[in-house]
Short mmCIF file of C-alpha atoms in Angstrom, two decimals:
data_model
loop_
_atom_site.label_atom_id
_atom_site.label_comp_id
_atom_site.label_asym_id
_atom_site.label_seq_id
_atom_site.Cartn_x
_atom_site.Cartn_y
_atom_site.Cartn_z
CA MET A 780 20.30 24.80 -15.10
CA ASP A 781 20.02 21.06 -15.75
CA LEU A 782 20.86 19.15 -12.53
CA THR A 783 21.02 15.83 -14.36
CA LYS A 784 24.21 16.99 -16.07
CA LEU A 785 25.99 17.68 -12.80
CA PRO A 786 27.56 14.92 -10.67
CA VAL A 787 25.64 16.24 -7.63
CA GLY A 788 22.34 15.91 -9.47
CA GLU A 789 23.12 12.30 -10.41
CA ALA A 790 23.94 11.54 -6.77
CA ILE A 791 20.66 13.07 -5.57
CA ILE A 792 18.62 11.15 -8.14
CA GLY A 793 20.45 7.91 -7.30
CA PHE A 794 19.82 8.46 -3.59
CA LEU A 795 16.10 9.09 -4.17
CA VAL A 796 15.75 5.95 -6.32
CA ALA A 797 17.58 3.83 -3.73
CA ALA A 798 15.52 5.28 -0.85
CA THR A 799 12.30 4.52 -2.75
CA VAL A 800 13.33 0.92 -3.43
CA VAL A 801 14.31 0.34 0.22
CA THR A 802 11.07 1.94 1.46
CA PHE A 803 8.95 -0.37 -0.70
CA ALA A 804 10.99 -3.43 0.26
CA VAL A 805 10.54 -2.71 3.99
CA ALA A 806 6.87 -1.76 3.63
CA PHE A 807 5.97 -5.02 1.91
CA ALA A 808 8.13 -7.35 3.99
CA VAL A 809 5.87 -9.92 5.68
CA VAL A 810 6.69 -10.69 9.29
CA GLU A 811 4.38 -12.79 11.46
CA PRO A 812 2.98 -10.76 14.41
CA GLY A 813 4.89 -11.39 17.61
CA SER A 814 8.01 -12.66 15.88
CA SER A 815 11.04 -11.24 14.21
CA PRO A 816 12.51 -12.30 10.85
CA ALA A 817 15.60 -13.75 12.54
CA GLU A 818 13.59 -15.66 15.18
CA GLU A 819 13.80 -19.44 14.88
CA THR A 820 11.98 -22.17 16.80
CA PRO A 821 14.42 -24.35 18.78
CA ALA A 822 14.64 -27.96 17.67
CA GLY A 823 12.00 -30.10 19.33
CA ASP A 824 9.81 -27.14 20.33
CA ASP A 825 6.43 -27.82 18.80
CA ASP A 826 4.57 -25.07 20.68
CA ASP A 827 3.05 -23.15 17.79
CA ASN A 828 0.61 -21.29 20.03
CA GLY A 829 2.93 -18.52 21.19
CA GLY A 830 3.17 -19.91 24.72
CA ALA A 831 -0.62 -19.93 25.25
CA PRO A 832 -2.17 -22.94 26.97
CA THR A 833 -3.25 -25.85 24.79
CA LEU A 834 -6.92 -25.85 23.78
CA VAL A 835 -9.04 -28.51 25.48
CA ASP A 836 -11.19 -31.10 23.66
CA GLY A 837 -14.87 -30.82 24.60
CA ALA A 838 -14.53 -27.29 25.96
CA VAL A 839 -16.98 -24.45 25.29
CA GLU A 840 -15.78 -22.60 22.18
CA ILE A 841 -15.75 -18.78 22.35
CA VAL A 842 -14.69 -16.65 19.39
CA MET A 843 -13.56 -13.10 20.04
CA GLY A 844 -13.59 -10.60 17.22
CA ASP A 845 -13.20 -6.88 17.16
CA ASN A 846 -16.06 -5.80 19.43
CA PHE A 847 -17.96 -9.09 19.72
CA PHE A 848 -18.05 -12.48 21.42
CA ARG A 849 -19.63 -15.45 19.69
CA PRO A 850 -21.68 -16.92 21.29
CA THR A 851 -22.80 -14.24 23.72
CA ASP A 852 -24.96 -16.60 25.80
CA VAL A 853 -23.54 -19.77 27.35
CA THR A 854 -25.16 -22.30 29.71
CA VAL A 855 -23.11 -24.22 32.31
CA THR A 856 -23.85 -26.49 35.28
CA ALA A 857 -23.37 -25.34 38.88
CA GLY A 858 -20.55 -27.04 40.78
CA GLU A 859 -18.64 -28.15 37.66
CA THR A 860 -15.36 -26.97 36.23
CA VAL A 861 -15.90 -25.47 32.79
CA THR A 862 -13.15 -24.78 30.26
CA PHE A 863 -13.61 -22.18 27.56
CA ASN A 864 -11.43 -22.41 24.45
CA LEU A 865 -10.85 -18.84 23.30
CA GLU A 866 -9.88 -17.74 19.81
CA ASN A 867 -9.16 -14.10 19.01
CA GLN A 868 -10.10 -13.70 15.36
CA GLY A 869 -9.88 -9.91 15.60
CA ALA A 870 -6.94 -7.57 15.15
CA ALA A 871 -7.22 -5.91 18.58
CA ILE A 872 -6.11 -7.27 21.95
CA HIS A 873 -8.94 -9.02 23.85
CA ASN A 874 -9.52 -11.11 26.95
CA MET A 875 -12.41 -12.82 28.74
CA HIS A 876 -13.27 -11.82 32.31
CA ILE A 877 -16.11 -13.47 34.27
CA ALA A 878 -17.84 -11.42 36.99
CA GLY A 879 -18.40 -12.69 40.51
CA PRO A 880 -21.54 -14.69 41.45
CA ASP A 881 -23.25 -11.40 42.36
CA GLY A 882 -22.87 -10.24 38.74
CA GLU A 883 -20.39 -7.51 39.70
CA TYR A 884 -16.73 -7.18 38.73
CA ALA A 885 -14.58 -6.80 41.85
CA VAL A 886 -11.59 -6.08 39.62
CA SER A 887 -12.20 -2.71 37.96
CA GLY A 888 -9.28 -2.83 35.52
CA LEU A 889 -7.76 -5.72 33.63
CA CYS A 890 -8.22 -9.14 35.18
CA GLU A 891 -5.17 -11.33 35.73
CA THR A 892 -4.79 -15.04 35.07
CA GLY A 893 -5.04 -16.77 38.45
CA GLY A 894 -6.35 -13.57 40.04
CA GLU A 895 -9.42 -12.80 42.14
CA GLU A 896 -11.92 -13.38 39.30
CA PRO A 897 -11.86 -15.87 36.41
CA CYS A 898 -9.72 -14.49 33.57
CA SER A 899 -8.46 -15.80 30.26
CA ASP A 900 -5.03 -17.40 30.07
CA PRO A 901 -3.20 -15.44 28.78
CA ASP A 902 -4.90 -12.39 30.23
CA THR A 903 -4.10 -10.32 27.13
CA MET A 904 -4.63 -12.03 23.79
CA PRO A 905 -3.37 -10.29 20.64
CA GLY A 906 -5.15 -10.79 17.33
CA GLY A 907 -4.82 -14.30 15.92
CA SER A 908 -4.00 -15.93 19.27
CA THR A 909 -5.78 -18.56 21.33
CA GLY A 910 -6.16 -19.19 25.03
CA ILE A 911 -8.33 -20.85 27.63
CA LEU A 912 -10.34 -19.89 30.68
CA GLU A 913 -10.94 -22.54 33.32
CA TRP A 914 -13.74 -21.72 35.76
CA ASN A 915 -14.98 -23.56 38.82
CA VAL A 916 -18.68 -22.70 38.66
CA PRO A 917 -19.90 -21.98 42.21
CA ALA A 918 -22.31 -24.68 43.41
CA ASP A 919 -24.62 -22.06 44.88
CA ALA A 920 -24.85 -20.11 41.60
CA ALA A 921 -27.60 -22.32 40.12
CA GLY A 922 -30.34 -20.20 38.58
CA SER A 923 -28.16 -17.13 38.17
CA GLN A 924 -26.95 -15.28 35.12
CA ILE A 925 -23.35 -14.16 35.39
CA PRO A 926 -21.92 -11.60 32.95
CA PHE A 927 -18.59 -11.83 31.16
CA ARG A 928 -16.73 -9.18 29.19
CA CYS A 929 -13.56 -8.14 27.45
CA ASP A 930 -11.74 -5.71 29.74
CA PHE A 931 -10.51 -3.77 26.71
CA HIS A 932 -14.01 -3.29 25.26
CA VAL A 933 -16.29 -3.34 28.32
CA VAL A 934 -19.34 -1.86 26.55
CA GLU A 935 -19.19 -3.63 23.18
CA MET A 936 -17.93 -7.08 24.17
CA THR A 937 -20.19 -8.65 26.76
CA GLY A 938 -22.04 -11.90 27.27
CA THR A 939 -24.00 -13.88 29.82
CA ILE A 940 -23.39 -17.26 31.43
CA THR A 941 -26.57 -18.98 32.63
CA VAL A 942 -25.88 -21.37 35.52
CA GLN A 943 -28.23 -24.39 35.80
#
C-alpha cells in the first residue's frame, strides 16, 4: 500500500515537513541571554549592563570563568576602600564572596549584596555579565591573607587577598 497516493499520507508527510522546518527555525533562533525577542530598551535608557552597577575606573580587575578567578592573588592596603570590577566570562553563574578578617566565612550559603560579608553586586552573575564588589578593608587586617571564593564553586574558584 502506497501512502503517498492517499490524501491522509500527503497530510502526514506535509505535517512532518512543516514540523521539521519549525523545529530548525526555533533551534537556530538567536536570542540574547536574559532577554526576549520582543523586549525593547525604553528610549533614553542607556543601561546596557543588565541593571548591574557601573564598572569603576582604577578598580582591581577580576575575571571569572568557569571554575577559575584571574588573578587568584590580590594585594590591597589596610583601611582603604577597594573596588573590584568583576567580569563573568564563563557560561555558569558566579559571584565573589570575601571571608571575614579571621579567614572564615560566617555565611555558609550564598552571600548577599549588602549582607554580613562582602559580596559581589549583583550577588549572582550569569555568564557574560559584569558587576562590582566594594570592600572596606579592615584597618587591623594588615599582614593577613583573606580568602575569597565563588559560592557556586567553593572548591574550584578561590583566591587570596593579601592585606598590607
